[in-house]
Short mmCIF file of C-alpha atoms in Angstrom, two decimals:
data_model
loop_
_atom_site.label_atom_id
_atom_site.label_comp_id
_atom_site.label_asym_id
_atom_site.label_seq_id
_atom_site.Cartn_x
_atom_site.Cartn_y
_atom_site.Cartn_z
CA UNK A 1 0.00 0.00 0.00
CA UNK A 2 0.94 3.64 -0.36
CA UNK A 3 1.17 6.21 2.84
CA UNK A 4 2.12 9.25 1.94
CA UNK A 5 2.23 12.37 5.15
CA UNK A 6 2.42 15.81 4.94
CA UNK A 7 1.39 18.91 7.34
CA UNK A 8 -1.90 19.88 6.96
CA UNK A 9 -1.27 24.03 7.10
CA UNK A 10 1.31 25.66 6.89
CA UNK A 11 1.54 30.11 7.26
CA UNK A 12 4.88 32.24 6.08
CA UNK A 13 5.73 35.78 5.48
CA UNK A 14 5.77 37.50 2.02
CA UNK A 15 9.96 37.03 1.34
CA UNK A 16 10.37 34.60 3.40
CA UNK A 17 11.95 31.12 2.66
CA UNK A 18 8.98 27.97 3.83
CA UNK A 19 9.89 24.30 3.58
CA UNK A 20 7.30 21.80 3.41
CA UNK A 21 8.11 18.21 4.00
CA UNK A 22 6.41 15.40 2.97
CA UNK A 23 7.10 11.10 4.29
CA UNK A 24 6.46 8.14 2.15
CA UNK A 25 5.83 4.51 2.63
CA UNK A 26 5.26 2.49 -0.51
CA UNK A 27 5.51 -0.80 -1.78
CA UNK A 28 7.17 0.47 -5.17
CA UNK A 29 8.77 3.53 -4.99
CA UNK A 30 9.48 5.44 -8.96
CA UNK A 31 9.63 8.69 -8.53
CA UNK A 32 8.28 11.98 -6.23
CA UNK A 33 6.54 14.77 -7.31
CA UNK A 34 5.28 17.71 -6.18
CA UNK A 35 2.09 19.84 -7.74
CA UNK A 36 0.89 22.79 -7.24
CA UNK A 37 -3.01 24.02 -6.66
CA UNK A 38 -4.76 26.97 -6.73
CA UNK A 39 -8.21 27.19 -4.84
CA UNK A 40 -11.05 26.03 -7.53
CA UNK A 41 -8.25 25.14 -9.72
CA UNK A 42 -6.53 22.01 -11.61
CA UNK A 43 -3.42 20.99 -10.40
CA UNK A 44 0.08 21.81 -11.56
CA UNK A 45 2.76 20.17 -11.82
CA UNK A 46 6.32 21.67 -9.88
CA UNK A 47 9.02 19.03 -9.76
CA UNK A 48 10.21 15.84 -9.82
CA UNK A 49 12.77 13.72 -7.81
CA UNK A 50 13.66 9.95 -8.59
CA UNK A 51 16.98 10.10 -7.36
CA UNK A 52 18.41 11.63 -3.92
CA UNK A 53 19.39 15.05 -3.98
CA UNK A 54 18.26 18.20 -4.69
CA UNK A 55 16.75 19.72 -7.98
CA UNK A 56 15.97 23.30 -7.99
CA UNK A 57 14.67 25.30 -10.30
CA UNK A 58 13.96 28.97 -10.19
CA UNK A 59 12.55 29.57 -6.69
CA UNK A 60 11.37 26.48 -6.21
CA UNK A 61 13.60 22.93 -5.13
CA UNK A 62 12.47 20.23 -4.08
CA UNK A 63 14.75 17.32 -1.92
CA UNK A 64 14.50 13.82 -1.72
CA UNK A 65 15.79 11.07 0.56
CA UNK A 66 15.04 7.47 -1.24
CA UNK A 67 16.31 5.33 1.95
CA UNK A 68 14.52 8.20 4.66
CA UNK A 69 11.23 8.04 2.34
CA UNK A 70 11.56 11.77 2.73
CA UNK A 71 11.23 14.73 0.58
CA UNK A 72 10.61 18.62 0.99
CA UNK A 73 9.83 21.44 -1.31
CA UNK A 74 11.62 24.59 -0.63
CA UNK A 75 9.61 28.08 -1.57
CA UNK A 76 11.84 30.70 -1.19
CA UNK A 77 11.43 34.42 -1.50
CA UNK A 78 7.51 33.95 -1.02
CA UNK A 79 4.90 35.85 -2.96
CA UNK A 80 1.32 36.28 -2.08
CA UNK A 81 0.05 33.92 -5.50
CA UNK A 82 2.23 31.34 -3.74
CA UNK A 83 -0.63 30.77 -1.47
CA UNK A 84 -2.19 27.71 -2.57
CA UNK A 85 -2.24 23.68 -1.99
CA UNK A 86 0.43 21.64 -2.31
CA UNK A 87 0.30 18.31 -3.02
CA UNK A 88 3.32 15.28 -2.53
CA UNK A 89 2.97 12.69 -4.49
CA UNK A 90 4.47 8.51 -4.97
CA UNK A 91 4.74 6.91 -8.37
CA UNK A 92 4.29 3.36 -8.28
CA UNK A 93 6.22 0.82 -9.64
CA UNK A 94 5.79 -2.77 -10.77
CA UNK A 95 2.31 -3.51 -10.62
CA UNK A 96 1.31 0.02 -9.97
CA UNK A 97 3.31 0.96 -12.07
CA UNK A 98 2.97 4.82 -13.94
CA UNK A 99 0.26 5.53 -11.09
CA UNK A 100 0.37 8.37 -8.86
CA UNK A 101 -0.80 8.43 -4.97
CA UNK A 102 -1.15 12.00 -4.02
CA UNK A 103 -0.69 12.86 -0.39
CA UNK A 104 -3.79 15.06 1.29
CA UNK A 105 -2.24 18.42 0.25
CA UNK A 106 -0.80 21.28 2.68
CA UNK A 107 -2.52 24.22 2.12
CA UNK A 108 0.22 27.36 2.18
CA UNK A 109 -1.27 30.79 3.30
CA UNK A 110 1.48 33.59 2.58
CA UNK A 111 0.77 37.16 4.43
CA UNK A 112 2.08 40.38 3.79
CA UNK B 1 -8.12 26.56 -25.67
CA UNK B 2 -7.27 23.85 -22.94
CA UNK B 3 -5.84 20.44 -23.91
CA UNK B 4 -7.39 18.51 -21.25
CA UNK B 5 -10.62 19.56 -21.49
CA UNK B 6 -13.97 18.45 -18.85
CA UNK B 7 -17.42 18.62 -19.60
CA UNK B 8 -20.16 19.34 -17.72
CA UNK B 9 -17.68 21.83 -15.56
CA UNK B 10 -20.36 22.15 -12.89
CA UNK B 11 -23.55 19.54 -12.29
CA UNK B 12 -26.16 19.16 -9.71
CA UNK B 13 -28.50 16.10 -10.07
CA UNK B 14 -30.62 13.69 -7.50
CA UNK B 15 -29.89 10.01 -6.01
CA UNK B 16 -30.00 7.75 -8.35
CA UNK B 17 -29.50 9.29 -11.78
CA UNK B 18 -27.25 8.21 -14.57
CA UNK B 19 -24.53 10.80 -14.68
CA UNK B 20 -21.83 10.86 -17.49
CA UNK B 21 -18.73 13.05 -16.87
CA UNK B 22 -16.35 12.99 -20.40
CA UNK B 23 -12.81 14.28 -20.69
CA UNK B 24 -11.16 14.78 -23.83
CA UNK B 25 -7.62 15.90 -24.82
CA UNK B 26 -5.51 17.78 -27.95
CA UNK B 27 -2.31 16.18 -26.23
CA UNK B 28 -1.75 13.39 -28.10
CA UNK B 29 -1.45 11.33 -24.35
CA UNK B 30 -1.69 7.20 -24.63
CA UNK B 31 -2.74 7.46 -20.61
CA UNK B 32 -5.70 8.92 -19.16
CA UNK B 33 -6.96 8.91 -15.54
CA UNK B 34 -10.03 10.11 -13.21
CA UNK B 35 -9.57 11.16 -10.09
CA UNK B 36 -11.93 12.91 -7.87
CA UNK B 37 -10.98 15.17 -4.48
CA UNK B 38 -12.48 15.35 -1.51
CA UNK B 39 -11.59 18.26 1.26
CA UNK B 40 -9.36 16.91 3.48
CA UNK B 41 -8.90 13.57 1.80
CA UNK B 42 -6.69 14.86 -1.36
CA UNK B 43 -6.85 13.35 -5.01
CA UNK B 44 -7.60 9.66 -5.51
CA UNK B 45 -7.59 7.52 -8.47
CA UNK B 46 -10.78 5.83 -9.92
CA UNK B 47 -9.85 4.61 -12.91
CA UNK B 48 -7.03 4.83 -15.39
CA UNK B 49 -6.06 3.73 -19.23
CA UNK B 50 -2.73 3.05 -20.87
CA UNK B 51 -4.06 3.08 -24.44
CA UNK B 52 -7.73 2.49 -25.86
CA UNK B 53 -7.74 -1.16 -24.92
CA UNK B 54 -6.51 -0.53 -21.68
CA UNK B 55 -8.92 -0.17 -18.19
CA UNK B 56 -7.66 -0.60 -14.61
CA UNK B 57 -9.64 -0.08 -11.64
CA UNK B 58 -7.79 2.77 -9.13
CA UNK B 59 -7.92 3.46 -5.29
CA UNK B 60 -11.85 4.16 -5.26
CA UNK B 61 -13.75 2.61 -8.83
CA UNK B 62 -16.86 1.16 -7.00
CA UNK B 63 -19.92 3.02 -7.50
CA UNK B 64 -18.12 3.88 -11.05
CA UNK B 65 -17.22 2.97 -14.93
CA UNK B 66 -15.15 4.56 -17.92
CA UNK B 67 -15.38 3.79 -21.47
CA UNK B 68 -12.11 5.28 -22.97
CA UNK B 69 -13.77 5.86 -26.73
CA UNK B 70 -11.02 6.80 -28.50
CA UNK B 71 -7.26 7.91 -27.43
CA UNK B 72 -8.56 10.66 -26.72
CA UNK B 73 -11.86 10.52 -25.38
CA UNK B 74 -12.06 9.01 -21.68
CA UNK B 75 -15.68 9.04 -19.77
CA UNK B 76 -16.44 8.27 -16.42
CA UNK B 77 -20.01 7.22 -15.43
CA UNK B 78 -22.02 6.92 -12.48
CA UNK B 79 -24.39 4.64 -12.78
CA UNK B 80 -26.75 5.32 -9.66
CA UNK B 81 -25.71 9.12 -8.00
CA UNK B 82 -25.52 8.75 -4.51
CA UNK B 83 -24.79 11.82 -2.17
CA UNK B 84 -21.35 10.57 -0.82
CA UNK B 85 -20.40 10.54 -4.79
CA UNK B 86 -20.49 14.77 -4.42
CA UNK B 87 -17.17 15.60 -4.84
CA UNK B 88 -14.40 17.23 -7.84
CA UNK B 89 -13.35 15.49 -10.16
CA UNK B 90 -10.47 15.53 -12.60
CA UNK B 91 -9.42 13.80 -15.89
CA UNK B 92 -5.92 14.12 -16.63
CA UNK B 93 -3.56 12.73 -19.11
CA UNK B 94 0.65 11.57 -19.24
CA UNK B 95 2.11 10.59 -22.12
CA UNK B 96 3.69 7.24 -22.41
CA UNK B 97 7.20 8.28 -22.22
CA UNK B 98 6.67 9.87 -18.89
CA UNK B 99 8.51 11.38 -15.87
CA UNK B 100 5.11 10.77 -14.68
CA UNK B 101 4.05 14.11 -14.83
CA UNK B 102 0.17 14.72 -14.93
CA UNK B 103 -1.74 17.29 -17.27
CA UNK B 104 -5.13 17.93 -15.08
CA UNK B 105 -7.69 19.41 -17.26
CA UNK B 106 -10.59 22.01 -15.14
CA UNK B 107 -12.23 19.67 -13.18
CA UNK B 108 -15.88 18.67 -12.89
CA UNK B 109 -17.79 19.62 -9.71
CA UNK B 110 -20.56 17.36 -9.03
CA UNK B 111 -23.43 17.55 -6.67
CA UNK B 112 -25.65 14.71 -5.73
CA UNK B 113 -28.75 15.62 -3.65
#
């Protein structure tokens, strides 16, 4: 099965740097990524980690530990459209394979 | 114009009734999925499709079907509306070749009185 944690709410300053962290446990592991949504909105996709390490782009990065079954997405100098949901999610791999479990989403509120 | 596009975008209808909810996309995407979200409980997978002769049941398919018409045209039915089936729901598409990323299209809300 797939369990896949991250915090519920989160709050952060305009400019400010906000990490969000996300914990996996899956029976096939093939990849993390992280998406993006806006309230009433589809969601978009941010990054994606199958290896350990970090891959940033722009001001977003996003971390992953393979043997922790830990990740994070980094937002740093924070802008008030960066308020919105952000999801973690597991690809799946043998029979699951290509299949994404989404976490429950941590909804980011930036004030000014 | 979007490439994954949902239609009805909004529905209200009673227990019981047939409800069709199609998705269709300009991609060019062999895979297609439904998932609907629930506050609090995230996105979860009903039903997916490699290629036209493809079907797999997800997390949550009782209470629905899909017919995946073409490569790309994918529909997902309810066959009886109940209340707890209220919820928003999203087609989207990856091609085959994937990092696994998903193209959502709008999103159908759907209310079942």
């Amino acid at each position: 099965g797939q369990n896949i944690d991250q915090p519920t709410e989160m709050t952060a300053t305009e400019g400010a740097i906000v990490q969000i962290n996300c914990t996996y446990q899956t029976s096939g592991f093939n990849g993390l990524f992280w998406y993006q949504q806006h309230a009433g909105e589809a969601p978009t996709f941010l990054s994606y980690n199958v290896l350990d390490g970090l891959e940033e782009k722009g001001r977003f990065s996003s971390f992953l530990s393979r043997s922790k079954g830990y990740s994070y997405l980094l937002l740093k100098e924070l802008q008030m459209k960066d308020s919105a949901s952000y999801l973690c999610a597991v690809r799946g791999r043998g029979s699951t394979l290509g299949r994404l479990y989404f976490g429950r989403g941590t909804q980011l509120t930036v004030w000014p | 114009d979007a490439d994954v596009t949902q239609t009805p975008r909004n529905r209200i209808t009673k227990t019981g009734k047939r409800i069709m909810l199609e998705c269709s996309q300009t991609k060019g995407h062999d895979r297609m999925y439904w998932y609907r979200q629930d506050p609090g409980l995230g996105l979860r997978l009903i039903y997916y499709s490699f290629d036209v002769k493809d079907i797999n049941k997800g997390e949550i398919s009782d209470g629905y079907s899909v017919s995946r018409q073409a490569q790309a045209k994918f529909s997902l039915s309810l066959e009886s509306a109940i209340p707890n089936q209220t919820a928003l729901y999203f087609c989207a598409t990856s091609p085959s070749e994937n990092t696994g990323e998903l193209f959502f299209g709008e999103g159908s809300r759907l209310t079942v009185l």
